[in-house]
CSV table of C-alpha atoms and ligand atoms in Angstrom, one decimal:
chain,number,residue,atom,x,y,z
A,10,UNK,CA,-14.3,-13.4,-2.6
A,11,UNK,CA,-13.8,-16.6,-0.7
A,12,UNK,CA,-10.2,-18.5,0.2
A,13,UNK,CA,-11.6,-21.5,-1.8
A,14,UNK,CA,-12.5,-19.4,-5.1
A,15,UNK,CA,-9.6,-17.5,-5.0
A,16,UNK,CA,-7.5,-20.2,-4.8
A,17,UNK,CA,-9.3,-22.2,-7.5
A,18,UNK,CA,-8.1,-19.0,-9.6
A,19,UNK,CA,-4.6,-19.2,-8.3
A,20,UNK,CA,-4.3,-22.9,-9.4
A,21,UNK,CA,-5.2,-22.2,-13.3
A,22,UNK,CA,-3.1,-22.4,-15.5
A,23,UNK,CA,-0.8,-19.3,-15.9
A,24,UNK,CA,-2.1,-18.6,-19.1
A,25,UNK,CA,-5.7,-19.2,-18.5
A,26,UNK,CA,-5.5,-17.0,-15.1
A,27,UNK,CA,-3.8,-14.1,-16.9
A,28,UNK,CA,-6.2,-14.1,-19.8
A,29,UNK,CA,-9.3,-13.8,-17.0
A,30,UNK,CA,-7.4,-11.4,-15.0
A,31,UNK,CA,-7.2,-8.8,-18.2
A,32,UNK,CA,-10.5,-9.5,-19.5
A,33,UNK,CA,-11.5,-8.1,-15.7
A,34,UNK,CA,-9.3,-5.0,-16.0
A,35,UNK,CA,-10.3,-4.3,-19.7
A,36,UNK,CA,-14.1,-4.5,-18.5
A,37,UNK,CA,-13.5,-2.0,-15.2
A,38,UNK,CA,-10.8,0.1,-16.6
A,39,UNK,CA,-11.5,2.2,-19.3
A,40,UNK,CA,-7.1,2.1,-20.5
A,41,UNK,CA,-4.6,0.8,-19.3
A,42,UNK,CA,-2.7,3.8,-17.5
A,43,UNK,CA,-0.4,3.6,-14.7
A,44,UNK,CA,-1.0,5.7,-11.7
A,45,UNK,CA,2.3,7.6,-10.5
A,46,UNK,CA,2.9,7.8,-6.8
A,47,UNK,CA,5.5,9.4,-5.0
A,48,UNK,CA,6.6,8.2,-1.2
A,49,UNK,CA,7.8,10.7,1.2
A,50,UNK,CA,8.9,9.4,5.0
A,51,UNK,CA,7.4,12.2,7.0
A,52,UNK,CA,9.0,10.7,10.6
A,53,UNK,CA,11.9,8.2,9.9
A,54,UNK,CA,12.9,5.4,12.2
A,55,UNK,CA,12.2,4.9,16.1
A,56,UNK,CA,9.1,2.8,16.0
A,57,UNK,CA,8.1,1.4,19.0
A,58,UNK,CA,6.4,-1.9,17.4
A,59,UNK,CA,8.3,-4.9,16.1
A,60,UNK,CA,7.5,-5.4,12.6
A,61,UNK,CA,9.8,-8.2,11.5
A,62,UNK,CA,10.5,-6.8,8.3
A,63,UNK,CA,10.9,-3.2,9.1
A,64,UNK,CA,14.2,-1.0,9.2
A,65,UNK,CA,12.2,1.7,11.0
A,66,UNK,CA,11.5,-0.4,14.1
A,67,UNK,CA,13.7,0.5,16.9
A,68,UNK,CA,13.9,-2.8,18.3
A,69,UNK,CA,16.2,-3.9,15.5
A,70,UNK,CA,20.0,-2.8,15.1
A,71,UNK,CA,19.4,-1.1,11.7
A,72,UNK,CA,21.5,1.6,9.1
A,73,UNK,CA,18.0,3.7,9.9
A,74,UNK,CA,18.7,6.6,12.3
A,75,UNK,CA,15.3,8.1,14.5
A,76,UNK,CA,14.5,11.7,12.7
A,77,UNK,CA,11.9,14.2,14.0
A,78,UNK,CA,8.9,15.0,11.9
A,79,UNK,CA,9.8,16.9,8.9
A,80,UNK,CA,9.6,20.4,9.0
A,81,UNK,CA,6.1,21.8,6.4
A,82,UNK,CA,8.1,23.5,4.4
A,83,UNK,CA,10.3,20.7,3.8
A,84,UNK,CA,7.3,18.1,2.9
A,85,UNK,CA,6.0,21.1,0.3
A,86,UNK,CA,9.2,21.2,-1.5
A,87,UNK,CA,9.6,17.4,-2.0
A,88,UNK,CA,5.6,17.4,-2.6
A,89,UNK,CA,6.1,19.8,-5.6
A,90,UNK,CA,9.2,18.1,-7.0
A,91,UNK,CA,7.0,15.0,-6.8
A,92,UNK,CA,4.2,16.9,-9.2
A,93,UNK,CA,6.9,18.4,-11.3
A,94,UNK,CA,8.3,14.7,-12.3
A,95,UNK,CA,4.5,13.9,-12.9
A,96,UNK,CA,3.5,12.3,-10.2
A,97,UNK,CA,-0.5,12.3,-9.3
A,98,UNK,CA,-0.7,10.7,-6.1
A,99,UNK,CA,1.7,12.0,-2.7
A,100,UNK,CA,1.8,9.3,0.3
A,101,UNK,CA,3.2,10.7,3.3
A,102,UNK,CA,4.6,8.0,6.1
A,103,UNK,CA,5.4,8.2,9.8
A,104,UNK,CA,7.1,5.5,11.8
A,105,UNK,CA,4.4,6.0,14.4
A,106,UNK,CA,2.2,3.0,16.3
A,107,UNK,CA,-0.4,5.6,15.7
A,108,UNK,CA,-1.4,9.0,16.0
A,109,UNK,CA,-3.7,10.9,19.2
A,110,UNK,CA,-5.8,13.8,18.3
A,111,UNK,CA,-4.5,16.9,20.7
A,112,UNK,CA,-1.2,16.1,20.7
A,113,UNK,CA,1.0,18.2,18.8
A,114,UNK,CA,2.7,15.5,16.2
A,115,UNK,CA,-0.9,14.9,15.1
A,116,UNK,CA,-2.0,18.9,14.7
A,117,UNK,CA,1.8,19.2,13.0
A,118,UNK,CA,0.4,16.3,10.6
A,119,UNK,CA,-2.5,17.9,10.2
A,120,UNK,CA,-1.5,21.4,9.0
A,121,UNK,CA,1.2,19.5,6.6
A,122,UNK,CA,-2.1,17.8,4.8
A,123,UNK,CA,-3.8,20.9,4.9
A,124,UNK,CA,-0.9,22.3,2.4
A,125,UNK,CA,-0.1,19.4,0.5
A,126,UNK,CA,-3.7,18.9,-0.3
A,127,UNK,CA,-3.9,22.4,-2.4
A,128,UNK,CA,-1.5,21.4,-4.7
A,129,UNK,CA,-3.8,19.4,-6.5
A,130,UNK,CA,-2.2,15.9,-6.4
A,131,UNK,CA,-4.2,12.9,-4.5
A,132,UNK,CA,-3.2,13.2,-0.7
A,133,UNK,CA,-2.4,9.5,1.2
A,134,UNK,CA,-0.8,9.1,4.1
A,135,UNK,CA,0.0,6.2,6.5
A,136,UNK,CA,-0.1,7.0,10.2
A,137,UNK,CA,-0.3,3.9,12.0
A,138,UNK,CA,-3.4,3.0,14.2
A,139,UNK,CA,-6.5,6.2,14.3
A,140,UNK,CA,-8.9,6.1,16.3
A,141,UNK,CA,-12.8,7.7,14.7
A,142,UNK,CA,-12.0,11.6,15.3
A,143,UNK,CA,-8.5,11.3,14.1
A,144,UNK,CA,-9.9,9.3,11.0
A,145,UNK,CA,-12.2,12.4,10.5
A,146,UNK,CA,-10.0,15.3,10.8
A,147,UNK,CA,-7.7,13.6,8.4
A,148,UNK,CA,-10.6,13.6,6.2
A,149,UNK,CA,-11.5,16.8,6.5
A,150,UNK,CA,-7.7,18.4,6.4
A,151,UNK,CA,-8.0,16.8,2.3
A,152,UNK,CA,-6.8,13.4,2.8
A,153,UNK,CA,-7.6,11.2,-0.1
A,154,UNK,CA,-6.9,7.6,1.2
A,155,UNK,CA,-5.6,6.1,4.0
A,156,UNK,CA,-3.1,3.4,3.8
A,157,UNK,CA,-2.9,0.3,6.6
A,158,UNK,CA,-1.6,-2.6,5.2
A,159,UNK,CA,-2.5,-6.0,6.6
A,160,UNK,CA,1.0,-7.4,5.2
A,161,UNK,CA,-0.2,-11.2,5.4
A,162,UNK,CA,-2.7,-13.8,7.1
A,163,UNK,CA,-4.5,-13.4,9.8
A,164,UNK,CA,-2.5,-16.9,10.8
A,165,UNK,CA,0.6,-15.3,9.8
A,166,UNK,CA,0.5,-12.4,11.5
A,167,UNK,CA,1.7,-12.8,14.6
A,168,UNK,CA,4.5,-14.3,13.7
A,169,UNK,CA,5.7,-10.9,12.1
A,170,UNK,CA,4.3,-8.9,14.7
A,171,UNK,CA,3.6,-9.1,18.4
A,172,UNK,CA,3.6,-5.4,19.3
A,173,UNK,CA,-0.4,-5.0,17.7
A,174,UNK,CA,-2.5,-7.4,16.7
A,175,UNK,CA,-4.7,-8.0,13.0
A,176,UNK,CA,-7.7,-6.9,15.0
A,177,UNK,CA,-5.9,-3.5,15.9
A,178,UNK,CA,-5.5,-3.1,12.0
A,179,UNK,CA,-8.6,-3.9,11.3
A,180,UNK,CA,-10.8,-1.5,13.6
A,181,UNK,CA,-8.7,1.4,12.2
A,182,UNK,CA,-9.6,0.3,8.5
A,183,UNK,CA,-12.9,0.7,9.8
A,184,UNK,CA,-12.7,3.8,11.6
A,185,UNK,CA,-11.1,5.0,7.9
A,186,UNK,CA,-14.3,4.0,6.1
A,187,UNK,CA,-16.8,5.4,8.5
A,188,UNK,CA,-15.0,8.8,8.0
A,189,UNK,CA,-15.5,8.7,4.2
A,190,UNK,CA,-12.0,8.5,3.4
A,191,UNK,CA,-10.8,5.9,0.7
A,192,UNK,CA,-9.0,2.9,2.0
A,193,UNK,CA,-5.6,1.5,0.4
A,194,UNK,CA,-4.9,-2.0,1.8
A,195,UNK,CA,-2.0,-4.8,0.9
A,196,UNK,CA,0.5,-6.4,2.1
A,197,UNK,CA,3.9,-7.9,2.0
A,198,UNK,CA,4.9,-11.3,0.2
A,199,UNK,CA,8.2,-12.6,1.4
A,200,UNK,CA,7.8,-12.9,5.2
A,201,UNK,CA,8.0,-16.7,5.1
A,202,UNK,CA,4.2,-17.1,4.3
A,203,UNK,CA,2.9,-20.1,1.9
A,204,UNK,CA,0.2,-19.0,-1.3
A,205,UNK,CA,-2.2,-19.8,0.7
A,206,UNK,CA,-1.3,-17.1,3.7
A,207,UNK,CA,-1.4,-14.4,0.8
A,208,UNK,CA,-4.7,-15.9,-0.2
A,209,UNK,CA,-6.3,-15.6,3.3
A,210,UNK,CA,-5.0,-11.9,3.0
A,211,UNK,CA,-6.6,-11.3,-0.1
A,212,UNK,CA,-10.0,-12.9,1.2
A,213,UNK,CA,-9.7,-11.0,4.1
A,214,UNK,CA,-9.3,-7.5,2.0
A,215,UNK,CA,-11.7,-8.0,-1.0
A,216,UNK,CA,-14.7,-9.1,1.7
A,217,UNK,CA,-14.0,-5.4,2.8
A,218,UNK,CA,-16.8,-3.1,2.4
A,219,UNK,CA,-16.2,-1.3,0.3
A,220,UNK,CA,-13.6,-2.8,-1.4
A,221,UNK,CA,-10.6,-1.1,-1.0
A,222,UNK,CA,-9.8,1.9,-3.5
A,223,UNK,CA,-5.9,0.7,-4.0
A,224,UNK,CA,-4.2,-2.5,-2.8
A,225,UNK,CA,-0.4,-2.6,-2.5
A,226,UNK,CA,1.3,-5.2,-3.4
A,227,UNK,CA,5.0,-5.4,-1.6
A,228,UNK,CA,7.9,-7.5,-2.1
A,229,UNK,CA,9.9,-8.1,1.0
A,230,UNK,CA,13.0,-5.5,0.8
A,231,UNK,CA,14.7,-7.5,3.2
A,232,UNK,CA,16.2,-4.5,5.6
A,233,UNK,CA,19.7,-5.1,7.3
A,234,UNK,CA,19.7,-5.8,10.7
A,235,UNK,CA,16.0,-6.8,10.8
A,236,UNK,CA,14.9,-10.3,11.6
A,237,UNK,CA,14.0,-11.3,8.0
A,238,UNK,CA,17.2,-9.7,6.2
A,239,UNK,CA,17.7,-12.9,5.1
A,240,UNK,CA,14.0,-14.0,3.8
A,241,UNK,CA,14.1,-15.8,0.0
A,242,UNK,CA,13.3,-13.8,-2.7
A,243,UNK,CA,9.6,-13.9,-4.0
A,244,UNK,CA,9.0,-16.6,-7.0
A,245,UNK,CA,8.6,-14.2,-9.7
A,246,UNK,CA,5.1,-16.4,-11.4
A,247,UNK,CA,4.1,-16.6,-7.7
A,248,UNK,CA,4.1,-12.7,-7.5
A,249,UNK,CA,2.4,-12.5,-11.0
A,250,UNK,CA,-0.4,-14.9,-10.2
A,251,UNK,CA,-1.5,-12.7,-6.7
A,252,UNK,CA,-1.7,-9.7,-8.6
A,253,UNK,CA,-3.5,-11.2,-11.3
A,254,UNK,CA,-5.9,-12.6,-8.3
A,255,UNK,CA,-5.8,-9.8,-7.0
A,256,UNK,CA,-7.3,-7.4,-10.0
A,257,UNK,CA,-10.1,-10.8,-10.4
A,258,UNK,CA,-11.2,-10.3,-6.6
A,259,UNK,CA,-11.4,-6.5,-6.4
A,260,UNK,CA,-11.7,-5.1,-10.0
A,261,UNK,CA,-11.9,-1.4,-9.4
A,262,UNK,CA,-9.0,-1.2,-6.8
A,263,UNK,CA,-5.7,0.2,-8.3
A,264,UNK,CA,-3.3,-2.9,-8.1
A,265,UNK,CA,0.2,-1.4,-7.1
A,266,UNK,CA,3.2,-3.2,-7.9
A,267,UNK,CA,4.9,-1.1,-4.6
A,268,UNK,CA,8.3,-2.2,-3.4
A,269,UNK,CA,10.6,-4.5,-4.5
A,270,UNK,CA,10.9,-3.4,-8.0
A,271,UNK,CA,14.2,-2.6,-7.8
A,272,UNK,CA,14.8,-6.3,-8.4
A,273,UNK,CA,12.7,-6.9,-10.6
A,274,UNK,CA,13.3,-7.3,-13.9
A,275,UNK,CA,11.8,-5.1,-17.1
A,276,UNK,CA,10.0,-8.4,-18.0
A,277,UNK,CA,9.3,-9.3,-14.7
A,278,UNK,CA,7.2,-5.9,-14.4
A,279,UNK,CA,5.7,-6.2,-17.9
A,280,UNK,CA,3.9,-9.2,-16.6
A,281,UNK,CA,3.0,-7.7,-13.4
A,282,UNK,CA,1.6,-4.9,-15.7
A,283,UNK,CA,-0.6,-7.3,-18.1
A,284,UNK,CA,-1.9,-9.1,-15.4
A,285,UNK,CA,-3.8,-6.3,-13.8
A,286,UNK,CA,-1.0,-3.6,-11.9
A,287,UNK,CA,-2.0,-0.3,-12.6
A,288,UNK,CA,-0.1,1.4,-9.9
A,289,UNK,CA,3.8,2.3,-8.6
A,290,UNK,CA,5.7,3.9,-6.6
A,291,UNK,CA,7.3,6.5,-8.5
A,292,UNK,CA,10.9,8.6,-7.3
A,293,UNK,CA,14.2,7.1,-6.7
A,294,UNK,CA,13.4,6.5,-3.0
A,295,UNK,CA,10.4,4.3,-1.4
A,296,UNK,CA,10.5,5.4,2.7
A,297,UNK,CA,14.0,4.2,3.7
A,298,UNK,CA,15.0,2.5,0.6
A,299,UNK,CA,15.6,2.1,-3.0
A,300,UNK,CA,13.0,2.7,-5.8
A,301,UNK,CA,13.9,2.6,-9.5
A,302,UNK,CA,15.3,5.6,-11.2
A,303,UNK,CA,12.4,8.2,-12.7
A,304,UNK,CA,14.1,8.2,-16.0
A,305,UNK,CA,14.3,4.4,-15.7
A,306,UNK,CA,10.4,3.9,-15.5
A,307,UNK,CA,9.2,6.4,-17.7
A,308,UNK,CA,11.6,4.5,-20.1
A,309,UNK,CA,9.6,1.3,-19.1
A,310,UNK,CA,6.3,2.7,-19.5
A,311,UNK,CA,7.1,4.6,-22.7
A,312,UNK,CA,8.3,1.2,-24.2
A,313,UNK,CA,5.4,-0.5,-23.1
A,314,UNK,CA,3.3,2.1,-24.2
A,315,UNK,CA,1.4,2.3,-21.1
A,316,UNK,CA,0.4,6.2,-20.2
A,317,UNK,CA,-0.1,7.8,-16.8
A,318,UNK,CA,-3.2,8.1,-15.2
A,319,UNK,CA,-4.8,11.8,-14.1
A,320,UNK,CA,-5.2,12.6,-10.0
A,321,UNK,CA,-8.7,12.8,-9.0
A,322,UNK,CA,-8.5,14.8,-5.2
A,323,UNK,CA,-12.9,14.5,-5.4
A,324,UNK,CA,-12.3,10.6,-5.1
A,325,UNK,CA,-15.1,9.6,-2.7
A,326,UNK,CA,-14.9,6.3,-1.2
A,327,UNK,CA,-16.3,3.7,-2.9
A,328,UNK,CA,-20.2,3.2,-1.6
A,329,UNK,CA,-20.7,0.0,0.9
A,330,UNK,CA,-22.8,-2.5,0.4
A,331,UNK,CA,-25.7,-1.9,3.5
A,332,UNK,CA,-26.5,-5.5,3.5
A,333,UNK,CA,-22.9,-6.6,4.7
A,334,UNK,CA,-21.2,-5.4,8.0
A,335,UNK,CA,-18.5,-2.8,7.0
A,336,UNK,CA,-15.6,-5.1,6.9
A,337,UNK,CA,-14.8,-8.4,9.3
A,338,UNK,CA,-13.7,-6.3,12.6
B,3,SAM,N1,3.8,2.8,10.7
B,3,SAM,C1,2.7,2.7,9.8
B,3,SAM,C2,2.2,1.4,9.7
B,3,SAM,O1,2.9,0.4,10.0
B,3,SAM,O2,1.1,1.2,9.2
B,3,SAM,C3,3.1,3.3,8.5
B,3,SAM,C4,4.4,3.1,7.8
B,3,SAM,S1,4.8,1.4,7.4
B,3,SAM,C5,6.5,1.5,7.0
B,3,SAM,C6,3.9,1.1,5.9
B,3,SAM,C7,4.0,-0.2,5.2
B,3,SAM,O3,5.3,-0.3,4.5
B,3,SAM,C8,4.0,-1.5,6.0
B,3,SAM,O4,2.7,-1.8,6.4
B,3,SAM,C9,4.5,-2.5,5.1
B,3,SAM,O5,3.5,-3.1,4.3
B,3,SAM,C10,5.5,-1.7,4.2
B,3,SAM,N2,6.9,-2.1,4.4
B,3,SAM,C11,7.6,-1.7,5.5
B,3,SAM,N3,8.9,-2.2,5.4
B,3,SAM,C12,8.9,-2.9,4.2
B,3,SAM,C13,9.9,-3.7,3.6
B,3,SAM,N4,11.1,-3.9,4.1
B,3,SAM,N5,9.6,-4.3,2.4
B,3,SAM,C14,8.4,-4.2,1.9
B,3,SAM,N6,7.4,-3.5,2.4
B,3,SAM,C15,7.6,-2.8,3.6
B,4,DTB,C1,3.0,0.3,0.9
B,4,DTB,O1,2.2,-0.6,0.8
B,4,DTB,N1,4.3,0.3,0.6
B,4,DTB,C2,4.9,1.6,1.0
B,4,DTB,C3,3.7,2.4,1.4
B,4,DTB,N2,2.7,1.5,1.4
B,4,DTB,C4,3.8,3.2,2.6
B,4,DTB,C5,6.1,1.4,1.8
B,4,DTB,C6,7.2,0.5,1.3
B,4,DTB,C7,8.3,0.6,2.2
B,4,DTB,C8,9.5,-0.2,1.7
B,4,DTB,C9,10.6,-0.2,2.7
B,4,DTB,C10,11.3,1.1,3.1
B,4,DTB,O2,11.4,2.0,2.2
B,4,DTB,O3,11.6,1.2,4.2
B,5,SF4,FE1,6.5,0.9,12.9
B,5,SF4,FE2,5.0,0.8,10.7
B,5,SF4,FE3,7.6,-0.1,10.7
B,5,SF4,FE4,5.7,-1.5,12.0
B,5,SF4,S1,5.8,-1.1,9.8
B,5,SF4,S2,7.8,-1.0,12.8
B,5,SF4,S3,4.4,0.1,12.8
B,5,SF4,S4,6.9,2.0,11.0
């Protein structure tokens, strides 16, 4: 969808915006279930880039500490408490620029997957940059979806980040899709942006194809010691109008309200929930900070009535369109 149609959207009135935005979801989503994902940081801290908002860059003077890659047995024990709490989706992390097939971080990674994947939850992880034969290896090890965020505009970006650039993200979305695995895709609100940098994002992602299979949507946790610990907080009706946009302009992608629910309120998430979220992050911790309480959300859910949705590891990527170039790299 274009900048100028989905900003026509975001300018309705709240209302009016919200009503279109469920009659979308109602007509692509056969209930209204939430899907439960649980985070797991893989390789903490001692980034070389210079994401603005990040904790786990080591250019910033944070409370994260550098670990090595966790040990496989290690990842399968907090992969299996993840499916015991009911969680259908695992997302592994690693505080890496990216990953180089041959080396041994990347065959480590690999043989993790290889495990986690037979447990029979869906299988993401988020890397950093991959290159075509890294993209397929990961696809063939049982990966479900990658995750590589865009986090803002294409305007905005380098303002956050200097260390890569949007075309670097781009190319390895690419490389994702031409491997076959599904693409998860968002970004960050809070980094000093206006609406309209988050609406360039989501032109930018929904002109993807194919579209992509999940779209984050983050609020800034502003990390101590990082140079935005001190960004504003999100306007809550701002938030609930991109996701609503959001499930308009790409109406088979899970929405997911990801971090910053911890500050949001039971209302505020509600709203989110109505207006076309169908995804969390699930487990008391996100990758180096706080995530609501388990008991705490399936208190939520269970008030709201909202039920969970099944994992589906056979999840093919969606089918691109072979009249449009595979996404804007
Ligand atoms: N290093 C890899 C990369 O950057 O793609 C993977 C890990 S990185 C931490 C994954 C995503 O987490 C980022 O793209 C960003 O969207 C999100 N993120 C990181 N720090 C955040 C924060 N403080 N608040 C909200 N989202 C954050
Ligand atoms: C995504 O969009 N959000 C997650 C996941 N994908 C990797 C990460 C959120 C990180 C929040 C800050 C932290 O825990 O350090
Ligand atoms: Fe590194 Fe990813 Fe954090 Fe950027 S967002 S500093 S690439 S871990």
């Amino acid at each position: 969808m274009k900048f100028n149609e989905l900003k026509a959207l975001f300018e309705l009135p709240f209302f009016e915006l919200l009503k279109q935005a469920r009659t979308v979801h109602e007509a692509n989503w056969d209930n209204p279930d939430v899907q439960l994902c649980t985070l797991l940081s893989i390789k903490t801290g001692g980034c070389s880039e210079d994401c603005s908002y990040c904790s786990q860059s080591a250019r910033y003077n944070t409370e994260v500490e550098a670990e090595r890659l966790m040990e496989k047995r290690d990842v399968m024990e907090r992969a299996l408490a993840a499916k015991a709490t009911g969680s259908t989706r695992f997302c592994m992390g690693a505080a890496w620029k990216g990953v180089r097939g041959g080396t041994k971080r990347f065959e480590q990674v690999v043989e993790i997957i290889e495990d986690v994947a037979k447990l029979g939850m869906e299988v993401c992880v988020t890397l950093g940059e991959l290159g075509p034969e890294e993209a397929k290896r990961l696809k063939k090890a049982g990966v479900t979806a990658y995750n590589h965020n865009l986090d803002t505009s294409p305007e905005h970006y380098p303002n956050i980040v200097t260390t890569h650039t949007y075309e670097d993200r781009l190319r390895t979305i690419r490389n994702v899709q031409d491997a076959g695995m599904s693409v998860c895709c968002g970004g960050i609100l809070g980094l000093g942006e206006t609406n309209d940098d988050r609406l360039k994002m989501l032109e930018v992602i929904s002109e993807f194809n194919p579209q992509p299979e999940s779209l984050p949507i983050n609020s800034l946790m502003p990390m101590p010691g990082t140079p935005l610990e001190g960004a504003e907080p999100v306007d809550v009706f701002d938030l609930v109008r991109m996701i609503a946009v959001a499930r308009i302009a790409v109406p088979k992608a899970k929405v997911r309200l990801s971090a910053g629910r911890t500050r949001m309120s039971d209302e505020t998430q509600a709203l989110c929930f109505f207006a076309g979220a169908n995804s969390i992050f699930y487990g008391e911790k996100l990758l180096t900070t706080g995530n609501p309480a388990v008991e705490k959300d399936q208190a939520l859910l269970a008030k709201l009535g909202l039920g969970t949705l099944a994992p589906n590891q056979e999840l093919a990527a969606p089918a691109a369109d072979k009249e449009k170039p595979l996404c804007p790299a």
